[in-house]
CSV table of C-alpha atoms in Angstrom, one decimal:
chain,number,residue,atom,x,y,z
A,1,UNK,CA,-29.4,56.5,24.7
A,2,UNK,CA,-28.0,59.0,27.1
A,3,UNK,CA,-26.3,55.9,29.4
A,4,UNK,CA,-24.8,54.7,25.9
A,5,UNK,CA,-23.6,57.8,25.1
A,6,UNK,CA,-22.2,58.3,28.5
A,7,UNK,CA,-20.5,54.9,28.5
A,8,UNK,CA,-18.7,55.9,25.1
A,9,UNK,CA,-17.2,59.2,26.8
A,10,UNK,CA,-16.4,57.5,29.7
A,11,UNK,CA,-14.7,54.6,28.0
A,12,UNK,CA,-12.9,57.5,25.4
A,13,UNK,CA,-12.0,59.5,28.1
A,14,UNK,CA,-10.4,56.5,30.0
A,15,UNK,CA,-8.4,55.2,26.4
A,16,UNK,CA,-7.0,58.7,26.2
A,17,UNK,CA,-6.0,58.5,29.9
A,18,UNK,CA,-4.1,55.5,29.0
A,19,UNK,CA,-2.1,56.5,26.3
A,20,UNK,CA,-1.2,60.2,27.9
A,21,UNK,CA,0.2,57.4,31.0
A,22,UNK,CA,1.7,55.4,27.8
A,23,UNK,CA,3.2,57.9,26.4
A,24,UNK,CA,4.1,60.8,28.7
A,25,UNK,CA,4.8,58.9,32.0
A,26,UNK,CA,7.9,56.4,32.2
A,27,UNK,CA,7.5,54.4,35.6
A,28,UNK,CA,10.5,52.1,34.9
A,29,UNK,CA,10.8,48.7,33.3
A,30,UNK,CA,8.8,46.7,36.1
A,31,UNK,CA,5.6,49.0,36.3
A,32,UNK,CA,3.1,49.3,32.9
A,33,UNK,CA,0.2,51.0,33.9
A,34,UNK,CA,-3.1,49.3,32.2
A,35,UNK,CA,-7.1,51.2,32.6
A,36,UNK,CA,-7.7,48.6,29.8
A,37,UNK,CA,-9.6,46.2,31.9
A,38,UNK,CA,-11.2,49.2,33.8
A,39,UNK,CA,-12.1,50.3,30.5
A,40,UNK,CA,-13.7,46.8,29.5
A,41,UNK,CA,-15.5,46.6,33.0
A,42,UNK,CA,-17.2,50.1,32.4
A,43,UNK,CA,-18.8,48.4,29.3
A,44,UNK,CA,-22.8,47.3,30.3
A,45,UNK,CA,-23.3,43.5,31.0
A,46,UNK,CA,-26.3,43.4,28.0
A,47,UNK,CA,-23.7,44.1,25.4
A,48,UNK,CA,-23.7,40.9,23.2
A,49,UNK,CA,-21.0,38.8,23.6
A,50,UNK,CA,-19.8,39.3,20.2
A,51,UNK,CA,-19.9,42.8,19.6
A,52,UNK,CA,-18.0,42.7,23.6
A,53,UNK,CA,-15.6,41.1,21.9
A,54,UNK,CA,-15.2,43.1,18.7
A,55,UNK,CA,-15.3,46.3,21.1
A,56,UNK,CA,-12.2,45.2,23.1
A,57,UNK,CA,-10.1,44.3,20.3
A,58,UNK,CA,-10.7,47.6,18.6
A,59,UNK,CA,-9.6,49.5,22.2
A,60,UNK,CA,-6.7,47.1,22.6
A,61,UNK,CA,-5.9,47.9,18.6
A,62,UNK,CA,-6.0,51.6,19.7
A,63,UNK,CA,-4.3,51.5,23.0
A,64,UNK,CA,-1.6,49.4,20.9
A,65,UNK,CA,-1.3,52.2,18.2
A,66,UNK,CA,-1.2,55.1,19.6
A,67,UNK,CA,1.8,53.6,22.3
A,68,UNK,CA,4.8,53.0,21.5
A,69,UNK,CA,5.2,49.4,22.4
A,70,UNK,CA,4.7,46.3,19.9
A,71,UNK,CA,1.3,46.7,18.2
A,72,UNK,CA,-1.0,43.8,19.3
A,73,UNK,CA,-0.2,42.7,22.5
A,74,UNK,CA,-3.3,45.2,24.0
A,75,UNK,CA,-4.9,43.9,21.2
A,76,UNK,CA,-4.5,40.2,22.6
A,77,UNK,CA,-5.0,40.9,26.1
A,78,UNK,CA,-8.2,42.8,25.7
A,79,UNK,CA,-10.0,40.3,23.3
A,80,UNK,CA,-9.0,37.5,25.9
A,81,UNK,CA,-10.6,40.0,28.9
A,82,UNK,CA,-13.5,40.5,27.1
A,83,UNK,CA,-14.5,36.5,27.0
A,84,UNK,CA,-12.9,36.5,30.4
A,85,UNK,CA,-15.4,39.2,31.8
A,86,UNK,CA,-18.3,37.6,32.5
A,87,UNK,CA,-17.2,34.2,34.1
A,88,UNK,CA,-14.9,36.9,36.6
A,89,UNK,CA,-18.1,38.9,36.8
A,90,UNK,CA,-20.1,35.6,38.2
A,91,UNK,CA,-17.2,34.8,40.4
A,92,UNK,CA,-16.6,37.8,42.6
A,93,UNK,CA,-20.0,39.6,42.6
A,94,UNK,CA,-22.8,38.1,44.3
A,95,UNK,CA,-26.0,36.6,42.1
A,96,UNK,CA,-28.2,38.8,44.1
A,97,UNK,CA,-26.4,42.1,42.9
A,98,UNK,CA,-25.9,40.5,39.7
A,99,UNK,CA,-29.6,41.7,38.8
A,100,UNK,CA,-28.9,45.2,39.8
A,101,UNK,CA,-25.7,46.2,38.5
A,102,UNK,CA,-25.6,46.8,34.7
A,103,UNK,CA,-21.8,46.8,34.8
A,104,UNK,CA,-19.5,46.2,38.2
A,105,UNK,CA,-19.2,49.7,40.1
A,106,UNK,CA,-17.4,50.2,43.2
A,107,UNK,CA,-20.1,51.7,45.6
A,108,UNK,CA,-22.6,49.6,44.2
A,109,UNK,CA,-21.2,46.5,44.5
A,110,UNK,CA,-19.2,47.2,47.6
A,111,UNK,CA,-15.4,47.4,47.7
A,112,UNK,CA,-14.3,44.3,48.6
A,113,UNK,CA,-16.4,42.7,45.4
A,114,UNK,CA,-15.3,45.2,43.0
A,115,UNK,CA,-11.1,45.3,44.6
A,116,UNK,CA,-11.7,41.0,43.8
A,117,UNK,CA,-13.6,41.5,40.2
A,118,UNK,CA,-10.9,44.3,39.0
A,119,UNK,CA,-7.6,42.3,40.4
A,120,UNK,CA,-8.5,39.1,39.2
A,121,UNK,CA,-9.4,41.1,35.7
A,122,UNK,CA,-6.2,43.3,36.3
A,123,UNK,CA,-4.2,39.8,37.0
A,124,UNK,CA,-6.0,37.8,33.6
A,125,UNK,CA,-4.9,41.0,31.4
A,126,UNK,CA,-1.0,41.4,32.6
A,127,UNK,CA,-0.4,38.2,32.2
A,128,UNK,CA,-0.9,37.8,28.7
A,129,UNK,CA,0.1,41.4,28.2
A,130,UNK,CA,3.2,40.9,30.4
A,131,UNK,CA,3.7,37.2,29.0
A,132,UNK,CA,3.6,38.1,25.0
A,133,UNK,CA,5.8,41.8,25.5
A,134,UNK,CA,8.8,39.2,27.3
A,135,UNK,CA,7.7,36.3,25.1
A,136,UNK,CA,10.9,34.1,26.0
A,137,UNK,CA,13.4,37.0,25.8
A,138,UNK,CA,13.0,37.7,29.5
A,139,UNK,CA,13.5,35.8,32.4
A,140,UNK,CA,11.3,34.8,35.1
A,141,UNK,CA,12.8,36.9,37.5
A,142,UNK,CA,11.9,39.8,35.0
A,143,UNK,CA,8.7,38.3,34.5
A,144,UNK,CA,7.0,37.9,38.2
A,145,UNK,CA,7.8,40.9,39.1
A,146,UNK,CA,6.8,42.7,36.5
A,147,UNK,CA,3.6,40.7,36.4
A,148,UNK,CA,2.7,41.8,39.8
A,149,UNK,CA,3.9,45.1,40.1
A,150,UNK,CA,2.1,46.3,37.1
A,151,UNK,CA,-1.1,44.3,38.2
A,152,UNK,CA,-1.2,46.2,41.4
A,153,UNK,CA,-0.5,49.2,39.8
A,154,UNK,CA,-3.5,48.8,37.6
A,155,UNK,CA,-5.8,47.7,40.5
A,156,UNK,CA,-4.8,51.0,42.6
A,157,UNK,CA,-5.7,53.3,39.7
A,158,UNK,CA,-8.7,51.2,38.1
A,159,UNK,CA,-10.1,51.9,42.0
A,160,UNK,CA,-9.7,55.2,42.0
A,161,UNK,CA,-11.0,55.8,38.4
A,162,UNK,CA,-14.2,53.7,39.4
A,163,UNK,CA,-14.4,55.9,42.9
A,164,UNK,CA,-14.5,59.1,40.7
A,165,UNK,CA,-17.0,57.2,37.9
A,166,UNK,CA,-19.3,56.9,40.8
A,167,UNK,CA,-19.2,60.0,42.5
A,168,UNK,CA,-20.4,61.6,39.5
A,169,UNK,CA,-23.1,59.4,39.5
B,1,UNK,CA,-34.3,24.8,17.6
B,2,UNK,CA,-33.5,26.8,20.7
B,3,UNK,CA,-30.3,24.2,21.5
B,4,UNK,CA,-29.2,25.0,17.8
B,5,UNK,CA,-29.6,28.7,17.8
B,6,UNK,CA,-27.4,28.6,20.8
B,7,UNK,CA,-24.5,26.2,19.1
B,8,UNK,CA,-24.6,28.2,15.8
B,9,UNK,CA,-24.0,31.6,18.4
B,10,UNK,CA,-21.4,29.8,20.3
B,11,UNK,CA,-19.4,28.6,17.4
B,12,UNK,CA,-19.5,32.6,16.1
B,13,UNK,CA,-18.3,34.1,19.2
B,14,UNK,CA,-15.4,30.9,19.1
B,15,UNK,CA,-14.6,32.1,15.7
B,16,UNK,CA,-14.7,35.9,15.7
B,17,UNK,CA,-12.6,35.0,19.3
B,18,UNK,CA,-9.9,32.8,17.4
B,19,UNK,CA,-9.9,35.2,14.2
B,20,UNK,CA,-8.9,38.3,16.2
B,21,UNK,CA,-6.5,36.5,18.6
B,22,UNK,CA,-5.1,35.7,15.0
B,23,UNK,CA,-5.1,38.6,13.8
B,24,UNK,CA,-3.5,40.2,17.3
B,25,UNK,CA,-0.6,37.3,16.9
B,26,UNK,CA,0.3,38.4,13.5
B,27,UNK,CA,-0.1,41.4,14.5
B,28,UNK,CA,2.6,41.0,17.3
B,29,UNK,CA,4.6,38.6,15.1
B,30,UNK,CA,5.3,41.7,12.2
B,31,UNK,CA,5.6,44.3,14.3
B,32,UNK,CA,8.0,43.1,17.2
B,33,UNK,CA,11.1,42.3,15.9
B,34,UNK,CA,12.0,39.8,18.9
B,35,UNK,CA,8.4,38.2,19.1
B,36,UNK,CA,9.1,37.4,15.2
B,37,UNK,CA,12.2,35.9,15.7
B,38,UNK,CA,11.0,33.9,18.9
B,39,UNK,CA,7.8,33.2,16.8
B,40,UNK,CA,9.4,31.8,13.9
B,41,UNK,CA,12.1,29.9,15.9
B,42,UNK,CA,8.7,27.9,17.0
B,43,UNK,CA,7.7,27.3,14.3
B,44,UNK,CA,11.0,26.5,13.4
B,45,UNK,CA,10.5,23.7,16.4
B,46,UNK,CA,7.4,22.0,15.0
B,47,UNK,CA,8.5,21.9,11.0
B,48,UNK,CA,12.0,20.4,12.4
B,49,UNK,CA,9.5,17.9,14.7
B,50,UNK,CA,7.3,17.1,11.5
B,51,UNK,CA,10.0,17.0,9.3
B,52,UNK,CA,12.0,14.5,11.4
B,53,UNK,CA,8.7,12.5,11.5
B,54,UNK,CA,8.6,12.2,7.7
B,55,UNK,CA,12.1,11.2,7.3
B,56,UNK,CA,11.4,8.4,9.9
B,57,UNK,CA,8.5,7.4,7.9
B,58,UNK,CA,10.2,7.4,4.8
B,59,UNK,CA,13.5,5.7,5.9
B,60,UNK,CA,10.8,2.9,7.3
B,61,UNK,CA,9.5,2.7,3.9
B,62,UNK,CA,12.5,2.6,2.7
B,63,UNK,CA,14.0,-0.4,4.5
B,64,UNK,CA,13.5,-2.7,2.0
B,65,UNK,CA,14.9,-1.4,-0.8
B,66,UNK,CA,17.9,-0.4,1.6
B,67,UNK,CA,18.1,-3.9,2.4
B,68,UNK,CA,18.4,-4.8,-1.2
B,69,UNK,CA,20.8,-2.7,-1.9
B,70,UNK,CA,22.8,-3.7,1.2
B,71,UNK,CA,22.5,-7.1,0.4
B,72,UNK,CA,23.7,-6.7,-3.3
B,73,UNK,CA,26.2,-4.6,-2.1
B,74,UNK,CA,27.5,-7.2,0.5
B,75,UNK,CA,27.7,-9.6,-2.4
B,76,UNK,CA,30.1,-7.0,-4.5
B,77,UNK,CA,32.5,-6.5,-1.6
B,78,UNK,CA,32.4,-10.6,-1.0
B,79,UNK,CA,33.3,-10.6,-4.6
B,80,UNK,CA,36.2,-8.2,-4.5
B,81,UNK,CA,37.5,-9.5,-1.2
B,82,UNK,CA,37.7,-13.0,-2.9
B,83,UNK,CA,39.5,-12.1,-6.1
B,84,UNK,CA,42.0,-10.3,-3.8
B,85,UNK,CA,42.3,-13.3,-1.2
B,86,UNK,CA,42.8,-15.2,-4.5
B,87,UNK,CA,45.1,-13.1,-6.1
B,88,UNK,CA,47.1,-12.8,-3.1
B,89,UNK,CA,47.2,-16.6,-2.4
B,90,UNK,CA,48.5,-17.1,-6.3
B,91,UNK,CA,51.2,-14.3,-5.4
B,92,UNK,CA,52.0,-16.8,-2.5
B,93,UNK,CA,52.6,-19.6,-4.4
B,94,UNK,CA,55.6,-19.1,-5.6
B,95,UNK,CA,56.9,-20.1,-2.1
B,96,UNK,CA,54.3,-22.0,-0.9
B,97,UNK,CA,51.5,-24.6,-2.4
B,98,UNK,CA,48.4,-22.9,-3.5
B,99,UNK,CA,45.1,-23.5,-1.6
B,100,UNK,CA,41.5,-23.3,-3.0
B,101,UNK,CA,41.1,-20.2,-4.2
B,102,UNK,CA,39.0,-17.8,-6.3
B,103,UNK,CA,35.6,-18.2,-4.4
B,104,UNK,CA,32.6,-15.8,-5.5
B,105,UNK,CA,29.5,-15.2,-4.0
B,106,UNK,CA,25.8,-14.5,-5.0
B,107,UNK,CA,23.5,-13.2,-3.0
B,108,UNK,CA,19.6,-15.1,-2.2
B,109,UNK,CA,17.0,-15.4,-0.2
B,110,UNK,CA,15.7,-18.6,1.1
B,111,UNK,CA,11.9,-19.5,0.0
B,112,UNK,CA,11.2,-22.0,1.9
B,113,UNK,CA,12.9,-23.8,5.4
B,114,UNK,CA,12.2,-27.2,5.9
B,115,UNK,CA,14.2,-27.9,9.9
B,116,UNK,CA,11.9,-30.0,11.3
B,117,UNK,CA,12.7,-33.8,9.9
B,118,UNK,CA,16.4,-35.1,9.6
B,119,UNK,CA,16.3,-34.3,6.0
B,120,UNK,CA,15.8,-30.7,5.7
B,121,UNK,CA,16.3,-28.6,2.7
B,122,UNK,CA,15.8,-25.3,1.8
B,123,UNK,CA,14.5,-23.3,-1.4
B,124,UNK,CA,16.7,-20.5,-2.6
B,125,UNK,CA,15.3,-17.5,-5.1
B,126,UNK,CA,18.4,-17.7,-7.5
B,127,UNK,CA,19.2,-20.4,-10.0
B,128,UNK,CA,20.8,-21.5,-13.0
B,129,UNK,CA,20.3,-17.8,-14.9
B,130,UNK,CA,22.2,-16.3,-12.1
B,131,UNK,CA,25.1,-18.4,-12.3
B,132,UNK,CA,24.1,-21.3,-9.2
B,133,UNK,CA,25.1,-24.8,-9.8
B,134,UNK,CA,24.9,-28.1,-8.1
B,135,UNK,CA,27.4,-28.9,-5.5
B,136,UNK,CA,28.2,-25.0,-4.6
B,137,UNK,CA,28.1,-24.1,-1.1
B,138,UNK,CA,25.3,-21.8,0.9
B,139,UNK,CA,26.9,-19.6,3.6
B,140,UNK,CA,26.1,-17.0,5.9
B,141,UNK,CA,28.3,-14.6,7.3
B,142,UNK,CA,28.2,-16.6,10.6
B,143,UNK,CA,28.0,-20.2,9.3
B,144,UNK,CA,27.5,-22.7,7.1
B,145,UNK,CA,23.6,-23.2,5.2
B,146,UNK,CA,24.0,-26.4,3.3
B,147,UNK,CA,25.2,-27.9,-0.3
B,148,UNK,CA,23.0,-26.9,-4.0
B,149,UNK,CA,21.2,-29.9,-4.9
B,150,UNK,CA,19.5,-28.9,-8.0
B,151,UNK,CA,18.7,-26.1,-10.0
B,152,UNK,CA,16.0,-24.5,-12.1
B,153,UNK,CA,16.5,-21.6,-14.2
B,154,UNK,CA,15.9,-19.3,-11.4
B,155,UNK,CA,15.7,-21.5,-8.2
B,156,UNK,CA,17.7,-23.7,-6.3
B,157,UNK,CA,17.3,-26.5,-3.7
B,158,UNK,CA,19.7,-27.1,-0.6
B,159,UNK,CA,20.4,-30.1,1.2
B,160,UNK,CA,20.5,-28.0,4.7
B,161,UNK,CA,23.7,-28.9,7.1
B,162,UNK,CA,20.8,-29.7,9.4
B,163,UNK,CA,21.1,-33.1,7.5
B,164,UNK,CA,22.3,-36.6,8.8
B,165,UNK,CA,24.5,-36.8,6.1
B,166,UNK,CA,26.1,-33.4,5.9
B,167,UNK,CA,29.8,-33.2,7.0
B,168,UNK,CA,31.9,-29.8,7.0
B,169,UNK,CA,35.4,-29.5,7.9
B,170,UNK,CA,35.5,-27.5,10.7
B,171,UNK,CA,38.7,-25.8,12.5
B,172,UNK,CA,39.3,-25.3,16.3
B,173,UNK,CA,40.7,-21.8,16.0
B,174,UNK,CA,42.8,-22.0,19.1
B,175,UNK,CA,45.0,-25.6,18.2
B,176,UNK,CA,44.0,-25.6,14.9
B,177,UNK,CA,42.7,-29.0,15.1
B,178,UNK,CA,40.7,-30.2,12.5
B,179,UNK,CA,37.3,-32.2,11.2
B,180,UNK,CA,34.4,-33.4,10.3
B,181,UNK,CA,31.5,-31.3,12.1
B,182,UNK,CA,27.7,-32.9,11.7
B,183,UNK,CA,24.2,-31.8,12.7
B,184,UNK,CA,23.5,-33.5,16.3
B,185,UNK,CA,20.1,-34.5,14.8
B,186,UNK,CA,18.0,-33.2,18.0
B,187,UNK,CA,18.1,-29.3,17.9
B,188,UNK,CA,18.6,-26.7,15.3
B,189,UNK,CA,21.3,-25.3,16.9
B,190,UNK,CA,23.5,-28.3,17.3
B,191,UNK,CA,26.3,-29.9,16.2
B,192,UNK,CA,29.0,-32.5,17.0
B,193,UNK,CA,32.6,-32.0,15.9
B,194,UNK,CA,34.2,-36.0,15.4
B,195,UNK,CA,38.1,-37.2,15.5
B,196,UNK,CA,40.0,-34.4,17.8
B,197,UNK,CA,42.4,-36.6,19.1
B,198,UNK,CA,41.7,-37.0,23.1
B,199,UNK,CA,45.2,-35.1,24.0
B,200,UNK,CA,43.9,-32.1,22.6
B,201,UNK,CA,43.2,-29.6,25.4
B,202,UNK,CA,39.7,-28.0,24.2
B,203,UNK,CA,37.8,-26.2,26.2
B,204,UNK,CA,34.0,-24.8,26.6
B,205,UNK,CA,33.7,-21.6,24.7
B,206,UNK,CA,36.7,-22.3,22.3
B,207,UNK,CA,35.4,-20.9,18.4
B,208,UNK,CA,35.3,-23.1,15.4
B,209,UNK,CA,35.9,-21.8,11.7
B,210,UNK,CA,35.4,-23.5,8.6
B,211,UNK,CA,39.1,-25.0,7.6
B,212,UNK,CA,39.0,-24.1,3.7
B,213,UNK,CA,40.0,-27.8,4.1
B,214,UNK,CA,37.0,-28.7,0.9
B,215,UNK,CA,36.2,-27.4,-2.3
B,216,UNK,CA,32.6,-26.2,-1.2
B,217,UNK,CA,33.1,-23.8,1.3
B,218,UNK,CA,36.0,-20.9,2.0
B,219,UNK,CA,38.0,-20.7,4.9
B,220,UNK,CA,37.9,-18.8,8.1
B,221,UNK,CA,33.7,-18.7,8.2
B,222,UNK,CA,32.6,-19.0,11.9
B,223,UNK,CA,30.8,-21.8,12.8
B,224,UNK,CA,29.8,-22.2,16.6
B,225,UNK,CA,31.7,-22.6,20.0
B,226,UNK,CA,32.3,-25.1,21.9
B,227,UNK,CA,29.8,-26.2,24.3
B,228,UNK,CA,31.3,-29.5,26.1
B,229,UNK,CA,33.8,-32.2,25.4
B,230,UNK,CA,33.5,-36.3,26.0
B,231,UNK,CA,36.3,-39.0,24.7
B,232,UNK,CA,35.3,-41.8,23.1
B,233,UNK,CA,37.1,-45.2,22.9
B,234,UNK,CA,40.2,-43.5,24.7
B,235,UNK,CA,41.5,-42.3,21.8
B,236,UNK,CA,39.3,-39.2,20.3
B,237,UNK,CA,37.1,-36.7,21.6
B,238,UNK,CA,33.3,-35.7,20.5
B,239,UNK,CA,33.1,-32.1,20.9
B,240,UNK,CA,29.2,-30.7,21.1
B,241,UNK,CA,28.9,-27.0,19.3
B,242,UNK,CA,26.9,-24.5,19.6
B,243,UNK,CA,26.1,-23.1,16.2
B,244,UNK,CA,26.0,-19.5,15.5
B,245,UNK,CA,23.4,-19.6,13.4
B,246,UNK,CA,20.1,-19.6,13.7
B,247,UNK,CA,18.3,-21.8,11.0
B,248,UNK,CA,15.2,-20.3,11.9
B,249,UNK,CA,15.6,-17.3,11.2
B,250,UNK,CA,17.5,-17.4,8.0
B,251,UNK,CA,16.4,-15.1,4.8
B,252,UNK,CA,19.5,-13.5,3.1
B,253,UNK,CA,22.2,-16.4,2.4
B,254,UNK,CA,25.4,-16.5,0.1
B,255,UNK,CA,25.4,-19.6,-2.9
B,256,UNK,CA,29.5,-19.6,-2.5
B,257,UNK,CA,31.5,-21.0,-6.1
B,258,UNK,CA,35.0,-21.8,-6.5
B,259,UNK,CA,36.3,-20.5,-9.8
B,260,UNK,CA,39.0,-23.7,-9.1
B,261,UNK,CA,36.4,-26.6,-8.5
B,262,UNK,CA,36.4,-28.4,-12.0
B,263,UNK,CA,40.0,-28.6,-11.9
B,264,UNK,CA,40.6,-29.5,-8.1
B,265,UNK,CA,37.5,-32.3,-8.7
B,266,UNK,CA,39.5,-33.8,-11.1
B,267,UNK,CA,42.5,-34.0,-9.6
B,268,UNK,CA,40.8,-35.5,-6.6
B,269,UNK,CA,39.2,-38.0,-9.1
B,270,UNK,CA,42.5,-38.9,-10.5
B,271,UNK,CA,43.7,-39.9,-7.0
């Protein structure tokens, strides 16, 4: 009950986070900070499937209203992440480790298993985020770059967050 | 029952996946005004794609009755072109003799295509109620079909050109040389044009045309080209032709009157 209830702050604290960088920081058209999928990857493995789902779409939904971008593209993204978790999950962190890790955490899964897990969920969400916001209106020179920058971005700070997650552990 | 638990939980989670990615698009779709307008010029995309496809389908369906219609169509304008051509022609005569005249045409399909013996015949769907009599002419626009031989109230029987005894007078549209052009009797594309005098330069390719030289059929309908050239007894030339049409493929056909024939019969009878 206490883990639950710690995951729930943890993941509020990190939604609020998100929308004070949303709303309050402007890094430029090429750089959209996202702790969505760090958000999503802080939830425990056991969760059904189903409510996982139900979860993400509701912090995409809040992400998405309380910004000031279009409402639903967080939304979209996040739903997708959260069927996209597990098979991501499987690929970059070992089955052994798999058994002891109720959700993917940077000291205990080691850093080069957590950078891999957290890019390639960082890479899955920006695309569809980055790929619905442009939706044909931009170019592929916006696009890429965009795509990237903001992905890396994301991965830098997601690290960091999951460093400070741990220490207080 | 384990396999089925696990189908029936797999379809949910595909379901409550597809319903909120839904409900994300729409979503996105009513609250970006771009992503609506790039959304609905999609959709846009596949109802033009889908709508294109129906009209296909239904111009397909269609065809016949646009055939029809063409067809009945092409009989009118025949019609018209003829009383003009004969109208004309009677404004000519004040200078000139008149020639056969006031042809007019109605439009039928052939029934039945008999090509293979050397007396064919045909079957056409019209008859006596639509005005056909014995002796008119059958033409195509790119030759000539045969003569009525009898009637019924709504059918008709042709002696087919493709006939040992059929003879239509045929013009060679460069000298304007005429005569009598017959079935070759082998193929259904044959014919042998009889009497050019052997001084006549004719060459392989030259066109033919009916010579409006007969009471039966009109003038100036293309017949065939040449295909090769041999004198007989010194004197004339057999030219071989190449028919334009193709007997076996022939549906629509024109039964051709002249308004004129009575009269010019009897004139001919007098003689």
């Amino acid at each position: 009950m206490n883990s639950k209830f710690h995951t729930v702050v943890m993941i509020t604290l990190v939604i609020i986070f998100q929308l004070m960088v949303n709303n309050f920081i402007n890094p430029g058209p090429y750089i959209f900070i996202s702790l969505v999928p760090f958000a999503i990857s802080l939830m425990p493995r056991s969760t059904p499937i189903n409510l996982t789902i139900l979860l993400c779409f509701a912090i995409g939904l809040t992400v998405d209203i309380f910004s000031r971008g279009v409402i639903g593209v967080n939304a979209a993204a996040a739903t997708a992440l959260s069927v996209l978790r597990a098979p991501i999950y499987r690929l970059t962190i070992s089955r052994d480790r798999q058994d002891i890790t109720p959700n993917p955490e940077i000291r205990q899964c080691g850093f080069a298993k957590y950078l891999a897990y957290i890019s390639i969920a960082c890479l899955s969400y920006m695309f569809i985020y980055c790929s619905l916001e442009s939706m044909g209106v931009r170019s592929v020179l916006f696009f890429i770059p965009q795509f990237l920058i903001s992905s890396a971005a994301s991965v830098i700070l997601s690290c960091c967050f999951s460093l400070t997650v741990s220490s207080q552990q | 029952m384990y396999g089925n638990r696990s189908l029936i939980t797999t379809t949910i989670t595909a379901v409550l996946f597809i319903l909120l990615e839904v409900c994300s698009a729409l979503l996105i779709v009513n609250n970006g005004i771009i992503q609506r307008l790039k959304a609905v010029g999609y959709i846009h995309d596949v109802q033009s794609f889908f709508w294109e496809k129906e009209a296909d389908l239904t111009r397909f369906l269609s065809y016949k009755s646009d055939n029809q219609a063409l067809s009945e169509e092409n009989v009118r304008l025949k019609n018209i072109i003829s009383k003009y051509r004969y109208r004309a022609e009677k404004m000519d005569s004040i200078l000139f003799a008149p020639e056969n005249g006031g042809y007019f045409y109605i439009g039928a399909r052939v029934v039945r295509n008999v090509i293979n013996s050397q007396h064919n015949y045909l079957v056409l769907n019209k008859g006596e109620a639509d005005g056909v009599q014995k002796g008119m002419g059958v033409v195509t626009p790119i030759g000539v079909v045969g003569i009525v031989e009898n009637t019924t109230k709504n059918y008709c029987t042709v002696i087919s050109f493709l006939n040992s005894s059929q003879n239509v007078s045929v013009k060679l549209t460069g000298s304007g040389m005429f005569g009598p052009m017959s079935w070759d009797g082998i193929s259904t594309s044959g014919s042998i044009l009889r009497g050019i005098p052997a001084y006549v330069e004719v060459a392989a390719g030259d066109s033919l045309v009916t010579s409006g030289y007969s009471v039966i059929y009109p003038p100036e309908i293309p017949v065939g080209t040449v295909r090769n050239t041999t004198v007989a007894d010194g004197l004339v030339q057999n030219i071989e032709i190449d028919l334009f049409e193709d007997f076996r493929s022939l549906h629509d056909v024109y039964v051709v009157g002249n308004g004129n024939s009575e009269e010019l019969n009897q004139l001919l009878k007098n003689e």
